[in-house]
Short mmCIF file of C-alpha atoms in Angstrom, two decimals:
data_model
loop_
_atom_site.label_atom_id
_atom_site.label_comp_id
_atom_site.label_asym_id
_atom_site.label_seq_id
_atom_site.Cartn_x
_atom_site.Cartn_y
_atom_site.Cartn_z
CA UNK A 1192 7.71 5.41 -12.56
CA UNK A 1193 6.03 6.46 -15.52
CA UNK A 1194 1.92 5.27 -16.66
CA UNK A 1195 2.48 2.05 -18.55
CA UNK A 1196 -0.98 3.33 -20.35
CA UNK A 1197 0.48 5.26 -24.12
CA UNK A 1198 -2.24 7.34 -26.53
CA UNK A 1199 -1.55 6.50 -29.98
CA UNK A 1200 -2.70 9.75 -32.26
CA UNK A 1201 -0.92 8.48 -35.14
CA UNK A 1202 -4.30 7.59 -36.89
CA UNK A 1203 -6.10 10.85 -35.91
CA UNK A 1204 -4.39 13.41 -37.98
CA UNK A 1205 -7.39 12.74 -41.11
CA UNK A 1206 -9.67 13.63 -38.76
CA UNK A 1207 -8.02 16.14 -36.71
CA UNK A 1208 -6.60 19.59 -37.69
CA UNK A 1209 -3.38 20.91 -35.46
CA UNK A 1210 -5.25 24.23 -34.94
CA UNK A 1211 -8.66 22.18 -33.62
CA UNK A 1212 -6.07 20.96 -30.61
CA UNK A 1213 -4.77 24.46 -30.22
CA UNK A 1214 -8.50 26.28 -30.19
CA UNK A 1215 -9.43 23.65 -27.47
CA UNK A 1216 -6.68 24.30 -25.01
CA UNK A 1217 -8.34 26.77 -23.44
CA UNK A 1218 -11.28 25.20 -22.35
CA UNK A 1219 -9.25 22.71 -21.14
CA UNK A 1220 -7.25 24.59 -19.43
CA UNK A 1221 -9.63 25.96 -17.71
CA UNK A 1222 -11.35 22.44 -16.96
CA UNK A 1223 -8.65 21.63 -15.47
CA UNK A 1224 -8.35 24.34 -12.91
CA UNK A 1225 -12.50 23.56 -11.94
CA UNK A 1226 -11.28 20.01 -11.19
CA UNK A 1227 -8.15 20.51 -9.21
CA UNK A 1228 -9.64 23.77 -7.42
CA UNK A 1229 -12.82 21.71 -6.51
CA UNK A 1230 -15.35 24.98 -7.99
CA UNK A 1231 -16.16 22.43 -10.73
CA UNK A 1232 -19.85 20.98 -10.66
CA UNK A 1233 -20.22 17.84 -8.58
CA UNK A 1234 -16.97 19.00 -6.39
CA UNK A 1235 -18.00 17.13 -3.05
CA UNK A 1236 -17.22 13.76 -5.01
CA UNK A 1237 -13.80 14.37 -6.16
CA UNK A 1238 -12.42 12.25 -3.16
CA UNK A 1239 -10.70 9.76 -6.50
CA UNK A 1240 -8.71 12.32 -7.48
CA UNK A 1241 -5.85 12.32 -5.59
CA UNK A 1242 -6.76 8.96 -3.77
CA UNK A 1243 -4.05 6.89 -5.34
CA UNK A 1244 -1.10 9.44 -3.51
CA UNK A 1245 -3.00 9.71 0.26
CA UNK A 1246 -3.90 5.93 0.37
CA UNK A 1247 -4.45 4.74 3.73
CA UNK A 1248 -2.37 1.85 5.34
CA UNK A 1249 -4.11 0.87 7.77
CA UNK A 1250 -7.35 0.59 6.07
CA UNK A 1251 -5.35 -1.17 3.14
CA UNK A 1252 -3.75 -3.72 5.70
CA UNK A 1253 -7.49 -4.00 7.29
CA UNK A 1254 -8.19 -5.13 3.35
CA UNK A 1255 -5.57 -7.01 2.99
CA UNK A 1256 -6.03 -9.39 5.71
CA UNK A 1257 -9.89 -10.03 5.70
CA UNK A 1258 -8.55 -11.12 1.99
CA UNK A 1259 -5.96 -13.55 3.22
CA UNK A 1260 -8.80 -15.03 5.98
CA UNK A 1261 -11.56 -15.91 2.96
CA UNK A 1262 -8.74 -16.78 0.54
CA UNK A 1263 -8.10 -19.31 3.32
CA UNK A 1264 -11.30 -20.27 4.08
CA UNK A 1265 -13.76 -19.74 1.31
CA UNK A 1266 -14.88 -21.77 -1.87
CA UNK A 1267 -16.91 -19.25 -3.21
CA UNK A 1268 -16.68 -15.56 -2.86
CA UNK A 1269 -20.19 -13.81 -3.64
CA UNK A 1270 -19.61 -9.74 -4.64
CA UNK A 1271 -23.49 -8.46 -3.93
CA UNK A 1272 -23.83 -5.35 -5.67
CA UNK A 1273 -24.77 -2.90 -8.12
CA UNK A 1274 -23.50 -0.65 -11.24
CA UNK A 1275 -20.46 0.97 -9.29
CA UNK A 1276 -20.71 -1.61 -6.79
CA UNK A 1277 -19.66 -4.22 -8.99
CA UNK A 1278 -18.30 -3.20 -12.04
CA UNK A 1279 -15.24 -1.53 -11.24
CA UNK A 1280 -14.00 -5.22 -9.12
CA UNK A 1281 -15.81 -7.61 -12.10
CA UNK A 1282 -13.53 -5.94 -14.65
CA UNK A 1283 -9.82 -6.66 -12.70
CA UNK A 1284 -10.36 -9.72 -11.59
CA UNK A 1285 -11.57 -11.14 -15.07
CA UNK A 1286 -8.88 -9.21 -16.60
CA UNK A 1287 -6.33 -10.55 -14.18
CA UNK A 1288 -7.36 -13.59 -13.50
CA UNK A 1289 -7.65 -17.10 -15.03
CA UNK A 1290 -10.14 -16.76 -17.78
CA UNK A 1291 -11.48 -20.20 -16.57
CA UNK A 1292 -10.97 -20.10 -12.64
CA UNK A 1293 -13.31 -22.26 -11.77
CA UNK A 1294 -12.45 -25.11 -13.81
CA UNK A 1295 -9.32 -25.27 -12.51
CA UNK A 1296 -8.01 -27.56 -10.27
CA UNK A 1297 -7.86 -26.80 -6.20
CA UNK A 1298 -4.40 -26.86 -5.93
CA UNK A 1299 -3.63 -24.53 -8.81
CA UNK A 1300 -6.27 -22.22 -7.33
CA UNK A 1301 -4.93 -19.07 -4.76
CA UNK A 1302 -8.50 -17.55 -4.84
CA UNK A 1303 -12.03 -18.15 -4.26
CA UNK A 1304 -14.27 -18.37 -7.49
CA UNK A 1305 -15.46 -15.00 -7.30
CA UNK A 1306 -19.42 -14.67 -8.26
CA UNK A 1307 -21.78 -11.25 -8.50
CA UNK A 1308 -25.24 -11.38 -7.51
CA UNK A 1309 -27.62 -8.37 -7.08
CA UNK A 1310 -27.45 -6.97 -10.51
CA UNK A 1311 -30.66 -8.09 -11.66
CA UNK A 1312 -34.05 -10.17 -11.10
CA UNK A 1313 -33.26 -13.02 -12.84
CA UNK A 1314 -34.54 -16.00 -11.54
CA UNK A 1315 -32.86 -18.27 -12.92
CA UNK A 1316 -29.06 -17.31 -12.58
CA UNK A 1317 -30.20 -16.82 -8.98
CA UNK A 1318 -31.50 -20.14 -8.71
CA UNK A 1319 -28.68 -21.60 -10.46
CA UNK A 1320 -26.18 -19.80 -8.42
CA UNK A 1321 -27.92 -21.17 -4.98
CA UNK A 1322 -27.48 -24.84 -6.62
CA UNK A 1323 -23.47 -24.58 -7.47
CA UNK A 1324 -23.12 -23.02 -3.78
CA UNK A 1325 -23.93 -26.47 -2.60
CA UNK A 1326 -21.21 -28.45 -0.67
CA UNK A 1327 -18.89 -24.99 -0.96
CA UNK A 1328 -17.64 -22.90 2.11
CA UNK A 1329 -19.36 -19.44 1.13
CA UNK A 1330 -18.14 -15.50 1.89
CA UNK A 1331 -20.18 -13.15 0.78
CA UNK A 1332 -19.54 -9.02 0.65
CA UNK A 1333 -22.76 -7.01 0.63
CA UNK A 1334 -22.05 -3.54 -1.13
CA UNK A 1335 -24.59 -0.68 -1.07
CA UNK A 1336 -24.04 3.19 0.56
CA UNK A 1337 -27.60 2.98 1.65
CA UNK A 1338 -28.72 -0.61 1.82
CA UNK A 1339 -31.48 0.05 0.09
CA UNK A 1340 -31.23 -0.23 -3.45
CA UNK A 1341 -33.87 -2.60 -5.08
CA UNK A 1342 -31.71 -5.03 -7.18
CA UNK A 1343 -28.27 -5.91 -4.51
CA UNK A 1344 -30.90 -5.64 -1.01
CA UNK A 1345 -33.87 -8.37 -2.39
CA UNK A 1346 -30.32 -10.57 -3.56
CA UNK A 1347 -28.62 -9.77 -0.10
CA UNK A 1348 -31.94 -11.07 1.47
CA UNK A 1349 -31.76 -14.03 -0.37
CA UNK A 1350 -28.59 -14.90 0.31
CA UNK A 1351 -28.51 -13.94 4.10
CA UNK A 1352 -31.52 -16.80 4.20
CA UNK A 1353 -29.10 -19.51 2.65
CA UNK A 1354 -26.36 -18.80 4.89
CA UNK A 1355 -28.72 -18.72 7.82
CA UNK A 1356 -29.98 -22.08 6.99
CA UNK A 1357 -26.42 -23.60 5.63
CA UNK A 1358 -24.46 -22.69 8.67
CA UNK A 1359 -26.56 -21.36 11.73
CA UNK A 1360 -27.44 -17.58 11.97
CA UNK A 1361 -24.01 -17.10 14.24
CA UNK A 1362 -21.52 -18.70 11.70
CA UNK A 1363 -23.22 -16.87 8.74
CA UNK A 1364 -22.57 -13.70 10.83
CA UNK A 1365 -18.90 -14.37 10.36
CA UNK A 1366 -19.08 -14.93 6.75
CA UNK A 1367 -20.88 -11.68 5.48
CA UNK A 1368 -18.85 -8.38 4.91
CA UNK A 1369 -20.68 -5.25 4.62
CA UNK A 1370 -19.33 -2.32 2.70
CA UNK A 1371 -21.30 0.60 3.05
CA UNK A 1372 -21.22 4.04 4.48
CA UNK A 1373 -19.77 5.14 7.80
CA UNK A 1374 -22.36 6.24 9.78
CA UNK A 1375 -25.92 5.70 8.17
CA UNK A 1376 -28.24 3.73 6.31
CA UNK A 1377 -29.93 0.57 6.37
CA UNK A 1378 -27.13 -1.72 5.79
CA UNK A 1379 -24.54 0.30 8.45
CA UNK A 1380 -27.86 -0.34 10.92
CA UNK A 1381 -28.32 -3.95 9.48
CA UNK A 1382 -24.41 -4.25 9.70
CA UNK A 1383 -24.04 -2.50 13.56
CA UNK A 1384 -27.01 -4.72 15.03
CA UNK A 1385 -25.77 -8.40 13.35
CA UNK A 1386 -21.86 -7.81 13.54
CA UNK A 1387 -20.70 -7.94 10.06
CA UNK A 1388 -17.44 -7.03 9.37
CA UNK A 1389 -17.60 -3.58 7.98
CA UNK A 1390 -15.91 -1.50 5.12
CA UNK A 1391 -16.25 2.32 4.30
CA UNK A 1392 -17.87 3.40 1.17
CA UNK A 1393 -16.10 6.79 0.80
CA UNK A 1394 -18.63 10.00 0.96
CA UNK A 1395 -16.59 11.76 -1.26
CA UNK A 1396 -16.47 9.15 -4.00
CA UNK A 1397 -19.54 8.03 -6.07
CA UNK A 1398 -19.76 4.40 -7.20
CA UNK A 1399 -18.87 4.42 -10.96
CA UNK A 1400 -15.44 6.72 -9.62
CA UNK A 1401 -14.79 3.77 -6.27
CA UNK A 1402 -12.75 0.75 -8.02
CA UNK A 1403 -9.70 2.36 -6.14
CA UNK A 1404 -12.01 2.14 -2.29
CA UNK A 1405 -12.18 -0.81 -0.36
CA UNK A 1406 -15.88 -1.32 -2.73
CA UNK A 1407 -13.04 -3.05 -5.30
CA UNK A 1408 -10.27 -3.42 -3.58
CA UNK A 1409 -11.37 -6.27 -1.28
CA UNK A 1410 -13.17 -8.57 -4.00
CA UNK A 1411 -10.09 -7.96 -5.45
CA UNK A 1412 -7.69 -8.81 -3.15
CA UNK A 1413 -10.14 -11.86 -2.47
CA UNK A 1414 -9.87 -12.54 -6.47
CA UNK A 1415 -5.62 -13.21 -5.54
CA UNK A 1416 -4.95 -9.91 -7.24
CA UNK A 1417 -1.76 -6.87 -6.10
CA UNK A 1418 -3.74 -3.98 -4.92
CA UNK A 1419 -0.64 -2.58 -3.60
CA UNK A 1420 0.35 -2.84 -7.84
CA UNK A 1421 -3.01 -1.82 -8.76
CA UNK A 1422 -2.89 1.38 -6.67
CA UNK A 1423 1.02 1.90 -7.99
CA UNK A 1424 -0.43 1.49 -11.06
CA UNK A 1425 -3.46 4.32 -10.66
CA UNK A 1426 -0.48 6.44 -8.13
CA UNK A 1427 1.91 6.20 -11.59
CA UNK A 1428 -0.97 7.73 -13.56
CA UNK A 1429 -2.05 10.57 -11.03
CA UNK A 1430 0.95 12.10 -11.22
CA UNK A 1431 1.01 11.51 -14.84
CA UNK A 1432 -2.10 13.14 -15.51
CA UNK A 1433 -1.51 16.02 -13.72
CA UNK A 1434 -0.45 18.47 -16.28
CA UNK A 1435 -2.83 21.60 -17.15
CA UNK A 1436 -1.46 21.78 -20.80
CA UNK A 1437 -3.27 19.59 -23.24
CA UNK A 1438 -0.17 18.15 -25.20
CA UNK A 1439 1.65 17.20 -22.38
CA UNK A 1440 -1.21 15.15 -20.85
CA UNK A 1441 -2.45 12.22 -22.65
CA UNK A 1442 -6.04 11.66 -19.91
CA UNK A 1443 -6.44 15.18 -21.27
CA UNK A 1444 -6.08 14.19 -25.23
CA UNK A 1445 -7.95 11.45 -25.33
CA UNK A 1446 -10.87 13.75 -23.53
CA UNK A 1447 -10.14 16.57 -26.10
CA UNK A 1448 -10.32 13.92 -29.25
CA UNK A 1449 -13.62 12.89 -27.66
CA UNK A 1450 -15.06 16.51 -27.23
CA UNK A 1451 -13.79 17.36 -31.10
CA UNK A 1452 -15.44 14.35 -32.65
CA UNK A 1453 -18.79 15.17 -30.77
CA UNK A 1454 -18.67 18.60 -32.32
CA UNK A 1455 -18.31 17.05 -35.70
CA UNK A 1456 -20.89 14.75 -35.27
CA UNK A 1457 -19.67 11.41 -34.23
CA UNK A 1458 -22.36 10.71 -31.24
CA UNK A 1459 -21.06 7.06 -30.67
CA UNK A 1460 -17.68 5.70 -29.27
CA UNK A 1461 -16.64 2.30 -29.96
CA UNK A 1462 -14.37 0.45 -27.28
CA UNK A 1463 -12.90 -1.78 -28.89
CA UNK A 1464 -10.48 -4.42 -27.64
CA UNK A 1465 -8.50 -7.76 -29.03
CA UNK A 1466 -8.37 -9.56 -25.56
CA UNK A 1467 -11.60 -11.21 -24.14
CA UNK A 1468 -10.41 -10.66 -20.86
CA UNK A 1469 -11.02 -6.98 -21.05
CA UNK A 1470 -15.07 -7.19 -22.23
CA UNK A 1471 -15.97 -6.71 -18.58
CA UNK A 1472 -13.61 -3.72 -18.49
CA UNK A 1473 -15.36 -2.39 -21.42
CA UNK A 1474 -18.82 -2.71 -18.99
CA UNK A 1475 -17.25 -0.87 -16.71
CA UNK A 1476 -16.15 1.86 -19.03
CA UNK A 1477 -19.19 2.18 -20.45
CA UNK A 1478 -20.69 2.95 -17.06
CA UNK A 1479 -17.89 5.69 -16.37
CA UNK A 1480 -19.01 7.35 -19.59
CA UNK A 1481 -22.59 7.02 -20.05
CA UNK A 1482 -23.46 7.79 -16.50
CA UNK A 1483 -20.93 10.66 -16.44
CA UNK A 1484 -21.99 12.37 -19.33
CA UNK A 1485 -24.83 11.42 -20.63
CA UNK A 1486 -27.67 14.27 -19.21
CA UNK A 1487 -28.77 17.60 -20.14
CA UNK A 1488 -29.68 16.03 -23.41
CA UNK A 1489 -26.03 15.75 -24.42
CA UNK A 1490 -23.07 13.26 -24.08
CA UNK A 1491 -21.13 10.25 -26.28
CA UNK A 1492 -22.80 7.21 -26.64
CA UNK A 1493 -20.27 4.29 -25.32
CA UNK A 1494 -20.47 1.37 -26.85
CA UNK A 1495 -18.19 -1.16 -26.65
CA UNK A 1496 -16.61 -4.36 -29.24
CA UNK A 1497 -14.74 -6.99 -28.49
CA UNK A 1498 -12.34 -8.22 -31.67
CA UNK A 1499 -11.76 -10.08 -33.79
CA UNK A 1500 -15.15 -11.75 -32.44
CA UNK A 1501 -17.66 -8.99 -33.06
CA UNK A 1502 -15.62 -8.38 -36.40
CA UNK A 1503 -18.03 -11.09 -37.88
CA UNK A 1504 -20.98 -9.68 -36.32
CA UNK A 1505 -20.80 -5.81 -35.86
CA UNK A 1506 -17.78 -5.36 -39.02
CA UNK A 1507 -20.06 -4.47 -41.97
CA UNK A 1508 -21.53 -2.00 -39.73
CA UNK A 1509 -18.52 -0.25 -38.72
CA UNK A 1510 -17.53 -0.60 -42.05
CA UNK A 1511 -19.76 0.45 -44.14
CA UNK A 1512 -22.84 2.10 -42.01
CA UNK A 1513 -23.73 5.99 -40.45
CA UNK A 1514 -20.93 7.75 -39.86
CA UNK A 1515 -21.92 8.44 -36.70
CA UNK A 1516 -19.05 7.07 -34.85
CA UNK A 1517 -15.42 6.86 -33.97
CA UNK A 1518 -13.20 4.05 -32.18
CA UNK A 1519 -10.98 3.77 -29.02
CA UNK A 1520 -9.11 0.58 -29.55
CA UNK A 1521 -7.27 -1.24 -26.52
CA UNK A 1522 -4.06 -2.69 -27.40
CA UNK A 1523 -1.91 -5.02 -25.14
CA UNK A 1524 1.30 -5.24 -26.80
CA UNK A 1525 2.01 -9.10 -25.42
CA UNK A 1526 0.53 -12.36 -23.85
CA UNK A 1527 1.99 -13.99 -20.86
CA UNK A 1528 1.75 -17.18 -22.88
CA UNK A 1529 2.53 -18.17 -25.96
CA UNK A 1530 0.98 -20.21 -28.53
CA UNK A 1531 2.50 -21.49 -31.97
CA UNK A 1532 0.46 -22.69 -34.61
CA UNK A 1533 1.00 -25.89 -35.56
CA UNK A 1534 1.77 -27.26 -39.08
CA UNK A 1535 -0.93 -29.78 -40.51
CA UNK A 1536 0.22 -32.49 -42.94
CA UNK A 1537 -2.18 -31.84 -46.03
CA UNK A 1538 -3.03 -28.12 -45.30
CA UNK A 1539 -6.33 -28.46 -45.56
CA UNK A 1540 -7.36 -25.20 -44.77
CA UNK A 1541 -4.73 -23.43 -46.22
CA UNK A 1542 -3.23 -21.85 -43.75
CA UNK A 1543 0.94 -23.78 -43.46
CA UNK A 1544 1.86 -20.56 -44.12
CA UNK A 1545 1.20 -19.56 -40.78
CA UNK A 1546 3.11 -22.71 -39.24
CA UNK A 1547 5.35 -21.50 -36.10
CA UNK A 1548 3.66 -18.08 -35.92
CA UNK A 1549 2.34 -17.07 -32.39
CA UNK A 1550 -1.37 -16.40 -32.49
CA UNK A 1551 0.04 -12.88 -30.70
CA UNK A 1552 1.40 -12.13 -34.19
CA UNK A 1553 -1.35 -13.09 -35.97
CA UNK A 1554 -3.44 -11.21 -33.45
CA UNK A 1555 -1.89 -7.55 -34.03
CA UNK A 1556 -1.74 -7.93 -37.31
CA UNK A 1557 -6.05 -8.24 -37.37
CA UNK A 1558 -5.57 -5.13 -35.66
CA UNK A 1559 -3.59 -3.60 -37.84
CA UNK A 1560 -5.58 -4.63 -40.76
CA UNK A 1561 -8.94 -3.46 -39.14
CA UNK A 1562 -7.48 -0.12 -37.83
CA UNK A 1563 -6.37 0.39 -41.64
CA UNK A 1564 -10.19 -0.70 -42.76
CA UNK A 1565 -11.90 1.25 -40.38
CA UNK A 1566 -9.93 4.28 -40.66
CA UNK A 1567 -10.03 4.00 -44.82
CA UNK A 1568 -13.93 3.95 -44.01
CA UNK A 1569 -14.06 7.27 -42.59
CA UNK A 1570 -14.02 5.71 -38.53
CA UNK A 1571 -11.72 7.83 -36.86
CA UNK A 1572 -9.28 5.25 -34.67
CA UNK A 1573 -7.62 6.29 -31.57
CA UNK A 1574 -4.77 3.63 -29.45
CA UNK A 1575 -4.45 3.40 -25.87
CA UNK A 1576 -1.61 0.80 -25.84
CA UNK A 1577 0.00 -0.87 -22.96
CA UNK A 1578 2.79 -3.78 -23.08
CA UNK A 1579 1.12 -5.81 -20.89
CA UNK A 1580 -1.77 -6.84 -19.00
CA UNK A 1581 -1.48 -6.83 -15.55
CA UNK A 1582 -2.27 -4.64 -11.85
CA UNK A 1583 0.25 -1.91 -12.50
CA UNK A 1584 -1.01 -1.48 -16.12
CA UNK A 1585 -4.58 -1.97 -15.27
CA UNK A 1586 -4.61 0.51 -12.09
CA UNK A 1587 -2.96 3.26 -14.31
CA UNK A 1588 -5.39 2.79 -17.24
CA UNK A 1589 -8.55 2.63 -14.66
CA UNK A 1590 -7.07 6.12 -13.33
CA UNK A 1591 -6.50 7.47 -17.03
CA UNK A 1592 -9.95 6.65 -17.68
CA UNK A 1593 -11.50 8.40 -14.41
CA UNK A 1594 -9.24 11.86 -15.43
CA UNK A 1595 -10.43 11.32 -19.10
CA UNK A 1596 -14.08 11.47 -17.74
CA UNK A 1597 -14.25 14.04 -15.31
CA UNK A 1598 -12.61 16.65 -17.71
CA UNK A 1599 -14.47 15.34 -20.32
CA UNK A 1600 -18.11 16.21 -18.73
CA UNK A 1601 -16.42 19.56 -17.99
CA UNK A 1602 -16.13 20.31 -21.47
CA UNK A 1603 -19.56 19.25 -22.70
CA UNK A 1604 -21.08 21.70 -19.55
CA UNK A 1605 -22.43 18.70 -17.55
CA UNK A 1606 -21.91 17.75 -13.82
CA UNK A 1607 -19.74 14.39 -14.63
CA UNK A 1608 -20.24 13.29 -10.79
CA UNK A 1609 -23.86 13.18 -10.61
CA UNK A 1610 -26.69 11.17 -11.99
CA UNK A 1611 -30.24 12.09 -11.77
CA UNK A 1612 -31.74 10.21 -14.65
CA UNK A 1613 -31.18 7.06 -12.50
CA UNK A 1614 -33.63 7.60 -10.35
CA UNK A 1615 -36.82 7.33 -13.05
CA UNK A 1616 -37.15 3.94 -13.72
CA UNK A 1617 -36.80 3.21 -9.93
CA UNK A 1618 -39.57 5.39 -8.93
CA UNK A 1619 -41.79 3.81 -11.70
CA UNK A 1620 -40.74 0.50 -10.25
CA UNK A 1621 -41.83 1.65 -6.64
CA UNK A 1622 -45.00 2.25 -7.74
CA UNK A 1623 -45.71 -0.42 -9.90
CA UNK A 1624 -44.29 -2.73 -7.17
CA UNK A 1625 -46.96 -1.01 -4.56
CA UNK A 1626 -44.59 0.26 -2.39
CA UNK A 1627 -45.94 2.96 -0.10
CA UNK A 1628 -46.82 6.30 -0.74
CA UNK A 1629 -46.88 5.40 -4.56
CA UNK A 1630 -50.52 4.71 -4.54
CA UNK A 1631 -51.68 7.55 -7.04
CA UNK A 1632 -48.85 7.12 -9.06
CA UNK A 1633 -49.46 3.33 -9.59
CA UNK A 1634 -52.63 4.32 -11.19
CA UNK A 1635 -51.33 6.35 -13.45
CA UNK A 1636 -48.90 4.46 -14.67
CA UNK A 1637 -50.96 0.45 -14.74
CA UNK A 1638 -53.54 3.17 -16.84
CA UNK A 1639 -50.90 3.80 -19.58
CA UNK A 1640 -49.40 0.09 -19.61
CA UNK A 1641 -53.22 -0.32 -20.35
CA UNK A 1642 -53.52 1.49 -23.23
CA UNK A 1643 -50.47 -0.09 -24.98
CA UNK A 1644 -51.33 -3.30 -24.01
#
């Protein structure tokens, strides 16, 4: 079965000369060959690439039925993680799912509301979130390779207390899944010694590449969602994707459009997409990219829109402002519902003449008009269309995006796999925290927060 995912380059050709692709197939060629040979930067975490074809059943059924058990059982389903951690399942199930879950009524529910936790400090949604638990039957999965980063472990903490004290230290036991690495690390030791259910965070898979890995799959399954059509989906588009030639892969195109518009000087993408439920998708895209790429001083800029919403607060700008940027726009051909506009009696606002159109019509056609616009204004538009929104279509664009990024970072000279730059604000956070062994560099740093006070 063919990717349901389809690059549009009708819109390019302005922007684009036929002998730019042809210069650049070389390089891609040969980025290709690092990736698929493994002598490529970063080649102990290519463990995605072929995922999707090995799979594992038994791990998959092991998924599969912890899902079915807090389905059954749970209220609330609490996703404690970070970046990679979180992202990757956040983005499918709000693209999947009801767009207003928990409003819904209990019987028309097959799912737990699903809830994320550990991405911040903020008081207040934490506090807030502790409130609504009240009264509900909680699950929570923990997700962290190490147990140990700042933002999901002081949230885990939290949370362990309130199950502790909601249902007695051996019931909350039963109602905490850890996902975290096979052997070592605080949370396999944490996990081991209390007798969490446990999930494997792949070694050969870093977290912004691990959507595919039981880190998404099981607060997706949880969130009522096909994995088995999600991975057919992402198994469609690996063997899609596969092709060394540039024109006859489209992951490879889009990476190559991206590359040639760097060169020219367009530093910023624009994600754009007409459907609300894809703005977390867009977070987690933005993550793929800008944690990928963006080192050694070089890289895109992702940035991401949501339309026609943002048209009234980011259009002039796109319109009219630098130049400095071009546009990836995600188009889902149709709705699974349909909604005609009624007629009003005095047309008041004008607007009879679009009595018994479907606001899907009316939809692509502010698409079309802002592609036109945008392109006319010098912002180079690219289409990744699908027909529809759902785990087939999503798993195969999540898998185009992956093959998009690796050979992109390829191309710019950067290790796409790793991500060093990460680590600075922690370590400034250690110290300024007092953690131990930061003592001198504390100093330092309370000394320059002193001079710019």
């Amino acid at each position: 079965m063919p990717s349901p995912v389809s690059l549009n380059l009708n819109y390019v050709a302005p922007f684009v000369a036929d002998h730019e692709w042809e210069q650049l197939r070389p390089a891609v060629s040969r980025a290709h060959r690092l990736l698929h040979t493994g002598t490529g930067a970063g080649a102990e975490f290519l463990g995605w690439l072929d995922l999707p074809e090995k799979g594992n059943h038994e791990e998959l059924a092991h998924i599969e039925k912890t899902a079915v058990r807090i389905r059954e059982y749970a209220d609330v389903f609490i996703v404690i993680g970070i970046g990679g951690s979180s992202l990757g399942s956040k983005a499918v199930i709000s693209g999947l799912n009801h767009s207003f879950h928990s409003f819904l009524h209990p019987k028309k529910k097959n799912s737990p509301d699903v809830f994320f936790l550990g991405e911040h400090f903020a008081s207040d949604y934490t506090a807030e979130l502790l409130e609504a638990l009240d009264g509900k039957s909680v699950y929570v999965n923990v997700i962290s390779k190490s147990g140990t980063t700042t933002e999901p472990a002081i949230a885990f903490r939290i949370i362990k207390t309130w199950l502790e004290k909601t249902y007695g230290k051996e019931e909350a036991k039963k109602r905490i899944i850890a996902t975290t690495d096979r052997e070592k690390g605080a949370l396999k030791t944490m996990a081991d010694g209390e007798g969490y259910e446990t999930f494997v965070v792949p070694d050969d898979v870093g977290g912004r590449y691990s959507v595919l890995t039981p880190v998404g799959l099981l607060p997706i399954a949880v969130g009522g969602i096909s994995i088995q059509d999600l991975l057919a989906g992402a198994r469609a588009a690996c063997r899609e994707y596969n092709e060394e030639h540039l024109m006859h892969n489209q992951a490879y195109q889009y990476a190559a459009f991206r590359y040639l518009m760097y060169q020219k000087g367009k530093q910023i993408e624009l994600l754009s997409t007409y459907e609300p439920k894809l703005t977390n998708f867009c977070e987690w895209w933005k993550q793929l990219f800008g944690e990928s790429e963006g080192k050694d001083g070089k890289g895109v800029f992702p940035a991401s829109a949501t339309f026609t919403t943002d048209l009234h607060s980011m259009g002039q700008y796109i319109q009219e402002g630098r130049r400095h940027l071009f546009e990836t726009v995600l188009y889902i051909g149709k709705s699974r519902n349909k909604i005609e506009i009624p007629q009003s009696k005095g047309d008041e606002d004008g607007l009879d003449f679009l009595s018994g159109d479907h606001l899907d019509a009316i939809n692509e056609k502010a698409y079309q008009g802002t592609m036109l616009a945008h392109t006319d204004g010098s912002v180079p538009n690219l289409i990744l269309e699908m027909e529809q929104l759902d785990a087939f279509s999503l798993g195969a664009l999540i898998y185009f995006f992956e093959k998009a990024c690796a050979l992109s970072g390829y191309l710019l000279g950067v290790n796409p796999f790793d991500q060093p730059g990460v680590e600075s604000y922690k370590q400034n956070m250690y110290a300024l925290l007092g953690k131990p062994g930061h003592e001198n560099r504390r100093a330092e740093l309370e000394e320059r927060l002193n001079e710019w006070a």
